[in-house]
């Protein structure tokens, strides 16, 4: 993924079906549990990217609904 600031980042995608993914789609970083060491052990967190939720897309970027 290419961040707005310029650097390229290699990361896993989450919360998306393969047929929904396309090059250039807006994504956001989220923190996820990667693994746990038993019930009371260490929890390892990491980052993944998911498609930007529609409600999080700026109003100007959303399509204008057709009026009757």
PDB file of N, H, CA, C and O in Angstrom:
ATOM      1  N   UNK A   1       0.831  -1.167   0.000  1.00  0.00           N
ATOM      2  CA  UNK A   1       0.000   0.000   0.000  1.00  0.00           C
ATOM      3  C   UNK A   1       0.876   1.230   0.000  1.00  0.00           C
ATOM      4  O   UNK A   1       1.911   1.264   0.665  1.00  0.00           O
ATOM      5  N   UNK A   2       0.467   2.235  -0.738  1.00  0.00           N
ATOM      6  H   UNK A   2      -0.374   2.207  -1.278  1.00  0.00           H
ATOM      7  CA  UNK A   2       1.195   3.495  -0.734  1.00  0.00           C
ATOM      8  C   UNK A   2       0.446   4.463   0.166  1.00  0.00           C
ATOM      9  O   UNK A   2      -0.723   4.765  -0.075  1.00  0.00           O
ATOM     10  N   UNK A   3       1.113   4.944   1.194  1.00  0.00           N
ATOM     11  H   UNK A   3       2.062   4.698   1.390  1.00  0.00           H
ATOM     12  CA  UNK A   3       0.501   5.885   2.116  1.00  0.00           C
ATOM     13  C   UNK A   3       0.450   7.276   1.500  1.00  0.00           C
ATOM     14  O   UNK A   3       1.235   7.593   0.606  1.00  0.00           O
ATOM     15  N   UNK A   4      -0.471   8.105   1.976  1.00  0.00           N
ATOM     16  H   UNK A   4      -1.109   7.848   2.702  1.00  0.00           H
ATOM     17  CA  UNK A   4      -0.595   9.466   1.465  1.00  0.00           C
ATOM     18  C   UNK A   4       0.712  10.240   1.616  1.00  0.00           C
ATOM     19  O   UNK A   4       1.024  11.113   0.807  1.00  0.00           O
ATOM     20  N   UNK A   5       1.468   9.910   2.658  1.00  0.00           N
ATOM     21  H   UNK A   5       1.215   9.200   3.315  1.00  0.00           H
ATOM     22  CA  UNK A   5       2.732  10.592   2.913  1.00  0.00           C
ATOM     23  C   UNK A   5       3.820  10.156   1.948  1.00  0.00           C
ATOM     24  O   UNK A   5       4.880  10.780   1.898  1.00  0.00           O
ATOM     25  N   UNK A   6       3.584   9.094   1.177  1.00  0.00           N
ATOM     26  H   UNK A   6       2.723   8.587   1.217  1.00  0.00           H
ATOM     27  CA  UNK A   6       4.540   8.667   0.163  1.00  0.00           C
ATOM     28  C   UNK A   6       5.123   7.271   0.295  1.00  0.00           C
ATOM     29  O   UNK A   6       5.294   6.596  -0.721  1.00  0.00           O
ATOM     30  N   UNK A   7       5.444   6.796   1.526  1.00  0.00           N
ATOM     31  H   UNK A   7       5.304   7.344   2.351  1.00  0.00           H
ATOM     32  CA  UNK A   7       6.097   5.492   1.606  1.00  0.00           C
ATOM     33  C   UNK A   7       5.175   4.330   1.232  1.00  0.00           C
ATOM     34  O   UNK A   7       3.954   4.404   1.370  1.00  0.00           O
ATOM     35  N   UNK A   8       5.800   3.266   0.760  1.00  0.00           N
ATOM     36  H   UNK A   8       6.792   3.206   0.648  1.00  0.00           H
ATOM     37  CA  UNK A   8       5.076   2.028   0.482  1.00  0.00           C
ATOM     38  C   UNK A   8       5.160   1.128   1.711  1.00  0.00           C
ATOM     39  O   UNK A   8       6.217   1.020   2.334  1.00  0.00           O
ATOM     40  N   UNK A   9       4.053   0.483   2.058  1.00  0.00           N
ATOM     41  H   UNK A   9       3.194   0.570   1.551  1.00  0.00           H
ATOM     42  CA  UNK A   9       3.981  -0.389   3.219  1.00  0.00           C
ATOM     43  C   UNK A   9       3.451  -1.738   2.772  1.00  0.00           C
ATOM     44  O   UNK A   9       2.466  -1.815   2.038  1.00  0.00           O
ATOM     45  N   UNK A  10       4.103  -2.796   3.215  1.00  0.00           N
ATOM     46  H   UNK A  10       4.903  -2.733   3.811  1.00  0.00           H
ATOM     47  CA  UNK A  10       3.606  -4.142   2.959  1.00  0.00           C
ATOM     48  C   UNK A  10       2.835  -4.584   4.189  1.00  0.00           C
ATOM     49  O   UNK A  10       3.382  -4.603   5.291  1.00  0.00           O
ATOM     50  N   UNK A  11       1.568  -4.940   4.012  1.00  0.00           N
ATOM     51  H   UNK A  11       1.123  -4.925   3.116  1.00  0.00           H
ATOM     52  CA  UNK A  11       0.736  -5.305   5.158  1.00  0.00           C
ATOM     53  C   UNK A  11      -0.388  -6.228   4.713  1.00  0.00           C
ATOM     54  O   UNK A  11      -0.689  -6.343   3.525  1.00  0.00           O
ATOM     55  N   UNK A  12      -0.998  -6.879   5.689  1.00  0.00           N
ATOM     56  H   UNK A  12      -0.753  -6.785   6.654  1.00  0.00           H
ATOM     57  CA  UNK A  12      -2.137  -7.747   5.418  1.00  0.00           C
ATOM     58  C   UNK A  12      -3.416  -6.926   5.365  1.00  0.00           C
ATOM     59  O   UNK A  12      -3.557  -5.922   6.064  1.00  0.00           O
ATOM     60  N   UNK A  13      -4.346  -7.368   4.523  1.00  0.00           N
ATOM     61  H   UNK A  13      -4.232  -8.183   3.955  1.00  0.00           H
ATOM     62  CA  UNK A  13      -5.681  -6.784   4.475  1.00  0.00           C
ATOM     63  C   UNK A  13      -6.603  -7.610   5.355  1.00  0.00           C
ATOM     64  O   UNK A  13      -6.414  -8.819   5.493  1.00  0.00           O
ATOM     65  N   UNK A  14      -7.593  -6.972   5.945  1.00  0.00           N
ATOM     66  H   UNK A  14      -7.747  -5.990   5.833  1.00  0.00           H
ATOM     67  CA  UNK A  14      -8.566  -7.656   6.778  1.00  0.00           C
ATOM     68  C   UNK A  14      -9.950  -7.060   6.514  1.00  0.00           C
ATOM     69  O   UNK A  14     -10.071  -5.982   5.933  1.00  0.00           O
ATOM     70  N   UNK A  15     -10.965  -7.757   6.938  1.00  0.00           N
ATOM     71  H   UNK A  15     -10.867  -8.633   7.411  1.00  0.00           H
ATOM     72  CA  UNK A  15     -12.351  -7.267   6.849  1.00  0.00           C
ATOM     73  C   UNK A  15     -12.801  -6.971   5.426  1.00  0.00           C
ATOM     74  O   UNK A  15     -13.595  -6.056   5.206  1.00  0.00           O
ATOM     75  N   UNK A  16     -12.298  -7.742   4.446  1.00  0.00           N
ATOM     76  H   UNK A  16     -11.653  -8.485   4.625  1.00  0.00           H
ATOM     77  CA  UNK A  16     -12.707  -7.539   3.054  1.00  0.00           C
ATOM     78  C   UNK A  16     -12.708  -8.872   2.320  1.00  0.00           C
ATOM     79  O   UNK A  16     -11.842  -9.717   2.546  1.00  0.00           O
ATOM     80  N   UNK A  17     -13.674  -9.049   1.452  1.00  0.00           N
ATOM     81  H   UNK A  17     -14.377  -8.362   1.269  1.00  0.00           H
ATOM     82  CA  UNK A  17     -13.700 -10.220   0.590  1.00  0.00           C
ATOM     83  C   UNK A  17     -12.767  -9.977  -0.589  1.00  0.00           C
ATOM     84  O   UNK A  17     -12.637  -8.841  -1.045  1.00  0.00           O
ATOM     85  N   UNK A  18     -12.112 -11.027  -1.093  1.00  0.00           N
ATOM     86  H   UNK A  18     -12.217 -11.950  -0.723  1.00  0.00           H
ATOM     87  CA  UNK A  18     -11.169 -10.838  -2.209  1.00  0.00           C
ATOM     88  C   UNK A  18     -11.777 -10.107  -3.410  1.00  0.00           C
ATOM     89  O   UNK A  18     -11.092  -9.314  -4.055  1.00  0.00           O
ATOM     90  N   UNK A  19     -13.041 -10.361  -3.715  1.00  0.00           N
ATOM     91  H   UNK A  19     -13.597 -11.005  -3.190  1.00  0.00           H
ATOM     92  CA  UNK A  19     -13.655  -9.710  -4.877  1.00  0.00           C
ATOM     93  C   UNK A  19     -13.962  -8.230  -4.638  1.00  0.00           C
ATOM     94  O   UNK A  19     -14.279  -7.507  -5.582  1.00  0.00           O
ATOM     95  N   UNK A  20     -13.871  -7.775  -3.388  1.00  0.00           N
ATOM     96  H   UNK A  20     -13.613  -8.363  -2.621  1.00  0.00           H
ATOM     97  CA  UNK A  20     -14.104  -6.368  -3.072  1.00  0.00           C
ATOM     98  C   UNK A  20     -12.831  -5.526  -3.152  1.00  0.00           C
ATOM     99  O   UNK A  20     -12.900  -4.297  -3.160  1.00  0.00           O
ATOM    100  N   UNK A  21     -11.678  -6.180  -3.212  1.00  0.00           N
ATOM    101  H   UNK A  21     -11.622  -7.178  -3.206  1.00  0.00           H
ATOM    102  CA  UNK A  21     -10.395  -5.484  -3.162  1.00  0.00           C
ATOM    103  C   UNK A  21      -9.990  -5.023  -4.556  1.00  0.00           C
ATOM    104  O   UNK A  21     -10.107  -5.775  -5.524  1.00  0.00           O
ATOM    105  N   UNK A  22      -9.512  -3.785  -4.657  1.00  0.00           N
ATOM    106  H   UNK A  22      -9.416  -3.174  -3.871  1.00  0.00           H
ATOM    107  CA  UNK A  22      -9.016  -3.281  -5.939  1.00  0.00           C
ATOM    108  C   UNK A  22      -7.843  -2.338  -5.691  1.00  0.00           C
ATOM    109  O   UNK A  22      -7.717  -1.760  -4.611  1.00  0.00           O
ATOM    110  N   UNK A  23      -7.002  -2.191  -6.680  1.00  0.00           N
ATOM    111  H   UNK A  23      -7.104  -2.660  -7.557  1.00  0.00           H
ATOM    112  CA  UNK A  23      -5.846  -1.319  -6.581  1.00  0.00           C
ATOM    113  C   UNK A  23      -6.319   0.120  -6.459  1.00  0.00           C
ATOM    114  O   UNK A  23      -7.163   0.575  -7.231  1.00  0.00           O
ATOM    115  N   UNK A  24      -5.778   0.820  -5.497  1.00  0.00           N
ATOM    116  H   UNK A  24      -5.093   0.450  -4.870  1.00  0.00           H
ATOM    117  CA  UNK A  24      -6.129   2.216  -5.276  1.00  0.00           C
ATOM    118  C   UNK A  24      -7.278   2.436  -4.309  1.00  0.00           C
ATOM    119  O   UNK A  24      -7.648   3.580  -4.042  1.00  0.00           O
ATOM    120  N   UNK A  25      -7.861   1.340  -3.768  1.00  0.00           N
ATOM    121  H   UNK A  25      -7.560   0.411  -3.984  1.00  0.00           H
ATOM    122  CA  UNK A  25      -8.986   1.529  -2.854  1.00  0.00           C
ATOM    123  C   UNK A  25      -8.507   2.192  -1.560  1.00  0.00           C
ATOM    124  O   UNK A  25      -7.401   1.913  -1.097  1.00  0.00           O
ATOM    125  N   UNK A  26      -9.326   3.063  -0.974  1.00  0.00           N
ATOM    126  H   UNK A  26     -10.225   3.289  -1.350  1.00  0.00           H
ATOM    127  CA  UNK A  26      -8.933   3.703   0.275  1.00  0.00           C
ATOM    128  C   UNK A  26      -8.970   2.702   1.423  1.00  0.00           C
ATOM    129  O   UNK A  26      -9.943   1.967   1.586  1.00  0.00           O
ATOM    130  N   UNK A  27      -7.908   2.680   2.212  1.00  0.00           N
ATOM    131  H   UNK A  27      -7.117   3.277   2.079  1.00  0.00           H
ATOM    132  CA  UNK A  27      -7.817   1.770   3.358  1.00  0.00           C
ATOM    133  C   UNK A  27      -7.405   2.553   4.589  1.00  0.00           C
ATOM    134  O   UNK A  27      -6.913   3.677   4.490  1.00  0.00           O
ATOM    135  N   UNK A  28      -7.610   1.948   5.752  1.00  0.00           N
ATOM    136  H   UNK A  28      -8.009   1.035   5.833  1.00  0.00           H
ATOM    137  CA  UNK A  28      -7.186   2.540   7.009  1.00  0.00           C
ATOM    138  C   UNK A  28      -6.504   1.473   7.849  1.00  0.00           C
ATOM    139  O   UNK A  28      -6.836   0.292   7.751  1.00  0.00           O
ATOM    140  N   UNK A  29      -5.555   1.889   8.671  1.00  0.00           N
ATOM    141  H   UNK A  29      -5.286   2.849   8.750  1.00  0.00           H
ATOM    142  CA  UNK A  29      -4.844   0.954   9.522  1.00  0.00           C
ATOM    143  C   UNK A  29      -5.676   0.643  10.763  1.00  0.00           C
ATOM    144  O   UNK A  29      -6.291   1.533  11.351  1.00  0.00           O
ATOM    145  N   UNK A  30      -5.687  -0.619  11.149  1.00  0.00           N
ATOM    146  H   UNK A  30      -5.187  -1.342  10.671  1.00  0.00           H
ATOM    147  CA  UNK A  30      -6.361  -1.053  12.368  1.00  0.00           C
ATOM    148  C   UNK A  30      -5.413  -1.956  13.152  1.00  0.00           C
ATOM    149  O   UNK A  30      -4.548  -2.612  12.573  1.00  0.00           O
ATOM    150  N   UNK A  31      -5.580  -1.983  14.459  1.00  0.00           N
ATOM    151  H   UNK A  31      -6.283  -1.449  14.930  1.00  0.00           H
ATOM    152  CA  UNK A  31      -4.783  -2.848  15.326  1.00  0.00           C
ATOM    153  C   UNK A  31      -5.551  -4.134  15.562  1.00  0.00           C
ATOM    154  O   UNK A  31      -6.752  -4.104  15.834  1.00  0.00           O
ATOM    155  N   UNK A  32      -4.865  -5.262  15.460  1.00  0.00           N
ATOM    156  H   UNK A  32      -3.890  -5.287  15.239  1.00  0.00           H
ATOM    157  CA  UNK A  32      -5.498  -6.561  15.647  1.00  0.00           C
ATOM    158  C   UNK A  32      -4.629  -7.444  16.545  1.00  0.00           C
ATOM    159  O   UNK A  32      -3.413  -7.264  16.603  1.00  0.00           O
ATOM    160  N   UNK A  33      -5.241  -8.386  17.234  1.00  0.00           N
ATOM    161  H   UNK A  33      -6.229  -8.533  17.187  1.00  0.00           H
ATOM    162  CA  UNK A  33      -4.507  -9.406  17.975  1.00  0.00           C
ATOM    163  C   UNK A  33      -3.938 -10.380  16.955  1.00  0.00           C
ATOM    164  O   UNK A  33      -4.677 -10.943  16.148  1.00  0.00           O
ATOM    165  N   UNK A  34      -2.619 -10.581  16.991  1.00  0.00           N
ATOM    166  H   UNK A  34      -2.018 -10.124  17.647  1.00  0.00           H
ATOM    167  CA  UNK A  34      -1.987 -11.522  16.069  1.00  0.00           C
ATOM    168  C   UNK A  34      -1.905 -12.919  16.670  1.00  0.00           C
ATOM    169  O   UNK A  34      -2.148 -13.907  15.977  1.00  0.00           O
ATOM    170  N   UNK A  35      -1.562 -13.009  17.965  1.00  0.00           N
ATOM    171  H   UNK A  35      -1.365 -12.206  18.528  1.00  0.00           H
ATOM    172  CA  UNK A  35      -1.597 -14.293  18.652  1.00  0.00           C
ATOM    173  C   UNK A  35      -1.539 -14.081  20.158  1.00  0.00           C
ATOM    174  O   UNK A  35      -1.171 -13.008  20.636  1.00  0.00           O
ATOM    175  N   UNK A  36      -1.911 -15.129  20.900  1.00  0.00           N
ATOM    176  H   UNK A  36      -2.210 -16.001  20.512  1.00  0.00           H
ATOM    177  CA  UNK A  36      -1.911 -15.109  22.363  1.00  0.00           C
ATOM    178  C   UNK A  36      -1.137 -16.312  22.873  1.00  0.00           C
ATOM    179  O   UNK A  36      -1.127 -17.364  22.234  1.00  0.00           O
ATOM    180  N   UNK A  37      -0.496 -16.164  24.007  1.00  0.00           N
ATOM    181  H   UNK A  37      -0.504 -15.309  24.526  1.00  0.00           H
ATOM    182  CA  UNK A  37       0.202 -17.271  24.639  1.00  0.00           C
ATOM    183  C   UNK A  37      -0.653 -17.770  25.804  1.00  0.00           C
ATOM    184  O   UNK A  37      -0.410 -17.429  26.961  1.00  0.00           O
ATOM    185  N   UNK A  38      -1.638 -18.566  25.480  1.00  0.00           N
ATOM    186  H   UNK A  38      -1.835 -18.843  24.540  1.00  0.00           H
ATOM    187  CA  UNK A  38      -2.518 -19.104  26.505  1.00  0.00           C
ATOM    188  C   UNK A  38      -3.494 -18.068  27.031  1.00  0.00           C
ATOM    189  O   UNK A  38      -3.537 -16.934  26.553  1.00  0.00           O
ATOM    190  N   UNK A  39      -4.270 -18.470  28.015  1.00  0.00           N
ATOM    191  H   UNK A  39      -4.235 -19.391  28.403  1.00  0.00           H
ATOM    192  CA  UNK A  39      -5.315 -17.604  28.545  1.00  0.00           C
ATOM    193  C   UNK A  39      -4.761 -16.404  29.310  1.00  0.00           C
ATOM    194  O   UNK A  39      -5.366 -15.332  29.287  1.00  0.00           O
ATOM    195  N   UNK A  40      -3.616 -16.564  29.989  1.00  0.00           N
ATOM    196  H   UNK A  40      -3.125 -17.435  30.008  1.00  0.00           H
ATOM    197  CA  UNK A  40      -3.043 -15.473  30.785  1.00  0.00           C
ATOM    198  C   UNK A  40      -1.671 -15.038  30.284  1.00  0.00           C
ATOM    199  O   UNK A  40      -0.943 -14.334  30.984  1.00  0.00           O
ATOM    200  N   UNK A  41      -1.322 -15.455  29.081  1.00  0.00           N
ATOM    201  H   UNK A  41      -1.913 -16.027  28.512  1.00  0.00           H
ATOM    202  CA  UNK A  41       0.005 -15.137  28.554  1.00  0.00           C
ATOM    203  C   UNK A  41       0.052 -13.825  27.789  1.00  0.00           C
ATOM    204  O   UNK A  41      -0.885 -13.027  27.813  1.00  0.00           O
ATOM    205  N   UNK A  42       1.151 -13.636  27.125  1.00  0.00           N
ATOM    206  H   UNK A  42       1.912 -14.284  27.106  1.00  0.00           H
ATOM    207  CA  UNK A  42       1.391 -12.425  26.352  1.00  0.00           C
ATOM    208  C   UNK A  42       0.452 -12.373  25.151  1.00  0.00           C
ATOM    209  O   UNK A  42       0.219 -13.384  24.487  1.00  0.00           O
ATOM    210  N   UNK A  43      -0.080 -11.195  24.882  1.00  0.00           N
ATOM    211  H   UNK A  43       0.109 -10.374  25.421  1.00  0.00           H
ATOM    212  CA  UNK A  43      -0.909 -10.969  23.702  1.00  0.00           C
ATOM    213  C   UNK A  43      -0.092 -10.098  22.747  1.00  0.00           C
ATOM    214  O   UNK A  43       0.342  -9.007  23.115  1.00  0.00           O
ATOM    215  N   UNK A  44       0.113 -10.580  21.531  1.00  0.00           N
ATOM    216  H   UNK A  44      -0.240 -11.466  21.233  1.00  0.00           H
ATOM    217  CA  UNK A  44       0.871  -9.822  20.532  1.00  0.00           C
ATOM    218  C   UNK A  44      -0.102  -9.100  19.607  1.00  0.00           C
ATOM    219  O   UNK A  44      -0.971  -9.718  18.993  1.00  0.00           O
ATOM    220  N   UNK A  45       0.058  -7.791  19.519  1.00  0.00           N
ATOM    221  H   UNK A  45       0.765  -7.288  20.018  1.00  0.00           H
ATOM    222  CA  UNK A  45      -0.773  -6.972  18.648  1.00  0.00           C
ATOM    223  C   UNK A  45       0.037  -6.566  17.419  1.00  0.00           C
ATOM    224  O   UNK A  45       1.264  -6.481  17.467  1.00  0.00           O
ATOM    225  N   UNK A  46      -0.651  -6.324  16.351  1.00  0.00           N
ATOM    226  H   UNK A  46      -1.648  -6.393  16.312  1.00  0.00           H
ATOM    227  CA  UNK A  46      -0.001  -5.869  15.131  1.00  0.00           C
ATOM    228  C   UNK A  46      -0.977  -5.036  14.329  1.00  0.00           C
ATOM    229  O   UNK A  46      -2.117  -4.824  14.743  1.00  0.00           O
ATOM    230  N   UNK A  47      -0.524  -4.566  13.183  1.00  0.00           N
ATOM    231  H   UNK A  47       0.402  -4.739  12.848  1.00  0.00           H
ATOM    232  CA  UNK A  47      -1.400  -3.741  12.354  1.00  0.00           C
ATOM    233  C   UNK A  47      -1.766  -4.471  11.072  1.00  0.00           C
ATOM    234  O   UNK A  47      -1.000  -5.277  10.543  1.00  0.00           O
ATOM    235  N   UNK A  48      -2.944  -4.163  10.600  1.00  0.00           N
ATOM    236  H   UNK A  48      -3.566  -3.508  11.029  1.00  0.00           H
ATOM    237  CA  UNK A  48      -3.447  -4.624   9.305  1.00  0.00           C
ATOM    238  C   UNK A  48      -4.189  -3.439   8.705  1.00  0.00           C
ATOM    239  O   UNK A  48      -4.395  -2.423   9.367  1.00  0.00           O
ATOM    240  N   UNK A  49      -4.581  -3.576   7.466  1.00  0.00           N
ATOM    241  H   UNK A  49      -4.413  -4.402   6.928  1.00  0.00           H
ATOM    242  CA  UNK A  49      -5.359  -2.522   6.818  1.00  0.00           C
ATOM    243  C   UNK A  49      -6.701  -3.085   6.395  1.00  0.00           C
ATOM    244  O   UNK A  49      -6.806  -4.254   6.024  1.00  0.00           O
ATOM    245  N   UNK A  50      -7.722  -2.253   6.454  1.00  0.00           N
ATOM    246  H   UNK A  50      -7.636  -1.303   6.756  1.00  0.00           H
ATOM    247  CA  UNK A  50      -9.057  -2.650   6.003  1.00  0.00           C
ATOM    248  C   UNK A  50      -9.607  -1.543   5.119  1.00  0.00           C
ATOM    249  O   UNK A  50      -9.140  -0.406   5.179  1.00  0.00           O
ATOM    250  N   UNK A  51     -10.601  -1.875   4.297  1.00  0.00           N
ATOM    251  H   UNK A  51     -10.980  -2.799   4.249  1.00  0.00           H
ATOM    252  CA  UNK A  51     -11.232  -0.819   3.497  1.00  0.00           C
ATOM    253  C   UNK A  51     -11.818   0.246   4.427  1.00  0.00           C
ATOM    254  O   UNK A  51     -12.331  -0.067   5.502  1.00  0.00           O
ATOM    255  N   UNK A  52     -11.736   1.481   4.006  1.00  0.00           N
ATOM    256  H   UNK A  52     -11.319   1.735   3.133  1.00  0.00           H
ATOM    257  CA  UNK A  52     -12.309   2.575   4.796  1.00  0.00           C
ATOM    258  C   UNK A  52     -13.813   2.359   4.863  1.00  0.00           C
ATOM    259  O   UNK A  52     -14.460   2.121   3.843  1.00  0.00           O
ATOM    260  N   UNK A  53     -14.360   2.441   6.059  1.00  0.00           N
ATOM    261  H   UNK A  53     -13.834   2.634   6.887  1.00  0.00           H
ATOM    262  CA  UNK A  53     -15.800   2.290   6.230  1.00  0.00           C
ATOM    263  C   UNK A  53     -16.506   3.459   5.565  1.00  0.00           C
ATOM    264  O   UNK A  53     -16.017   4.588   5.617  1.00  0.00           O
ATOM    265  N   UNK A  54     -17.640   3.206   4.943  1.00  0.00           N
ATOM    266  H   UNK A  54     -18.037   2.289   4.900  1.00  0.00           H
ATOM    267  CA  UNK A  54     -18.362   4.246   4.186  1.00  0.00           C
ATOM    268  C   UNK A  54     -18.628   5.476   5.045  1.00  0.00           C
ATOM    269  O   UNK A  54     -18.509   6.599   4.556  1.00  0.00           O
ATOM    270  N   UNK A  55     -18.984   5.291   6.314  1.00  0.00           N
ATOM    271  H   UNK A  55     -19.081   4.379   6.711  1.00  0.00           H
ATOM    272  CA  UNK A  55     -19.274   6.421   7.190  1.00  0.00           C
ATOM    273  C   UNK A  55     -18.022   7.254   7.451  1.00  0.00           C
ATOM    274  O   UNK A  55     -18.125   8.427   7.808  1.00  0.00           O
ATOM    275  N   UNK A  56     -16.828   6.653   7.275  1.00  0.00           N
ATOM    276  H   UNK A  56     -16.745   5.700   6.985  1.00  0.00           H
ATOM    277  CA  UNK A  56     -15.583   7.363   7.547  1.00  0.00           C
ATOM    278  C   UNK A  56     -15.065   8.115   6.331  1.00  0.00           C
ATOM    279  O   UNK A  56     -14.131   8.908   6.454  1.00  0.00           O
ATOM    280  N   UNK A  57     -15.652   7.884   5.154  1.00  0.00           N
ATOM    281  H   UNK A  57     -16.411   7.240   5.054  1.00  0.00           H
ATOM    282  CA  UNK A  57     -15.215   8.577   3.944  1.00  0.00           C
ATOM    283  C   UNK A  57     -15.715  10.013   4.018  1.00  0.00           C
ATOM    284  O   UNK A  57     -16.887  10.241   4.317  1.00  0.00           O
ATOM    285  N   UNK A  58     -14.842  10.992   3.749  1.00  0.00           N
ATOM    286  H   UNK A  58     -13.890  10.807   3.506  1.00  0.00           H
ATOM    287  CA  UNK A  58     -15.290  12.395   3.811  1.00  0.00           C
ATOM    288  C   UNK A  58     -16.520  12.634   2.937  1.00  0.00           C
ATOM    289  O   UNK A  58     -16.672  12.018   1.882  1.00  0.00           O
ATOM    290  N   UNK A  59     -17.381  13.521   3.378  1.00  0.00           N
ATOM    291  H   UNK A  59     -17.258  14.022   4.235  1.00  0.00           H
ATOM    292  CA  UNK A  59     -18.649  13.782   2.693  1.00  0.00           C
ATOM    293  C   UNK A  59     -18.438  14.114   1.228  1.00  0.00           C
ATOM    294  O   UNK A  59     -19.214  13.672   0.381  1.00  0.00           O
ATOM    295  N   UNK A  60     -17.405  14.884   0.912  1.00  0.00           N
ATOM    296  H   UNK A  60     -16.775  15.243   1.601  1.00  0.00           H
ATOM    297  CA  UNK A  60     -17.153  15.275  -0.488  1.00  0.00           C
ATOM    298  C   UNK A  60     -16.810  14.084  -1.364  1.00  0.00           C
ATOM    299  O   UNK A  60     -17.000  14.145  -2.579  1.00  0.00           O
ATOM    300  N   UNK A  61     -16.303  12.991  -0.774  1.00  0.00           N
ATOM    301  H   UNK A  61     -16.148  12.942   0.212  1.00  0.00           H
ATOM    302  CA  UNK A  61     -15.893  11.831  -1.550  1.00  0.00           C
ATOM    303  C   UNK A  61     -17.044  10.856  -1.789  1.00  0.00           C
ATOM    304  O   UNK A  61     -16.916   9.952  -2.615  1.00  0.00           O
ATOM    305  N   UNK A  62     -18.166  11.018  -1.084  1.00  0.00           N
ATOM    306  H   UNK A  62     -18.271  11.752  -0.413  1.00  0.00           H
ATOM    307  CA  UNK A  62     -19.292  10.119  -1.246  1.00  0.00           C
ATOM    308  C   UNK A  62     -20.131  10.538  -2.451  1.00  0.00           C
ATOM    309  O   UNK A  62     -20.270  11.730  -2.727  1.00  0.00           O
ATOM    310  N   UNK A  63     -20.692   9.561  -3.170  1.00  0.00           N
ATOM    311  H   UNK A  63     -20.579   8.593  -2.945  1.00  0.00           H
ATOM    312  CA  UNK A  63     -21.539   9.916  -4.311  1.00  0.00           C
ATOM    313  C   UNK A  63     -22.780  10.680  -3.861  1.00  0.00           C
ATOM    314  O   UNK A  63     -23.316  10.445  -2.779  1.00  0.00           O
ATOM    315  N   UNK A  64     -23.215  11.580  -4.697  1.00  0.00           N
ATOM    316  H   UNK A  64     -22.780  11.772  -5.577  1.00  0.00           H
ATOM    317  CA  UNK A  64     -24.424  12.374  -4.414  1.00  0.00           C
ATOM    318  C   UNK A  64     -25.633  11.557  -4.850  1.00  0.00           C
ATOM    319  O   UNK A  64     -25.701  11.135  -6.005  1.00  0.00           O
ATOM    320  N   UNK A  65     -26.601  11.320  -3.940  1.00  0.00           N
ATOM    321  H   UNK A  65     -26.546  11.662  -3.002  1.00  0.00           H
ATOM    322  CA  UNK A  65     -27.774  10.526  -4.302  1.00  0.00           C
ATOM    323  C   UNK A  65     -28.630  11.250  -5.341  1.00  0.00           C
ATOM    324  O   UNK A  65     -28.718  12.478  -5.347  1.00  0.00           O
ATOM    325  N   UNK A  66     -29.255  10.465  -6.215  1.00  0.00           N
ATOM    326  H   UNK A  66     -29.183   9.468  -6.209  1.00  0.00           H
ATOM    327  CA  UNK A  66     -30.149  11.027  -7.232  1.00  0.00           C
ATOM    328  C   UNK A  66     -31.421  11.516  -6.562  1.00  0.00           C
ATOM    329  O   UNK A  66     -31.927  10.888  -5.633  1.00  0.00           O
ATOM    330  N   UNK A  67     -31.924  12.625  -7.034  1.00  0.00           N
ATOM    331  H   UNK A  67     -31.513  13.136  -7.789  1.00  0.00           H
ATOM    332  CA  UNK A  67     -33.177  13.158  -6.482  1.00  0.00           C
ATOM    333  C   UNK A  67     -34.328  12.831  -7.423  1.00  0.00           C
ATOM    334  O   UNK A  67     -34.147  12.736  -8.637  1.00  0.00           O
ATOM    335  N   UNK A  68     -35.502  12.661  -6.851  1.00  0.00           N
ATOM    336  H   UNK A  68     -35.649  12.738  -5.865  1.00  0.00           H
ATOM    337  CA  UNK A  68     -36.666  12.291  -7.661  1.00  0.00           C
ATOM    338  C   UNK A  68     -37.300  13.480  -8.322  1.00  0.00           C
ATOM    339  O   UNK A  68     -38.290  13.333  -9.038  1.00  0.00           O
TER     340      UNK A  68
END
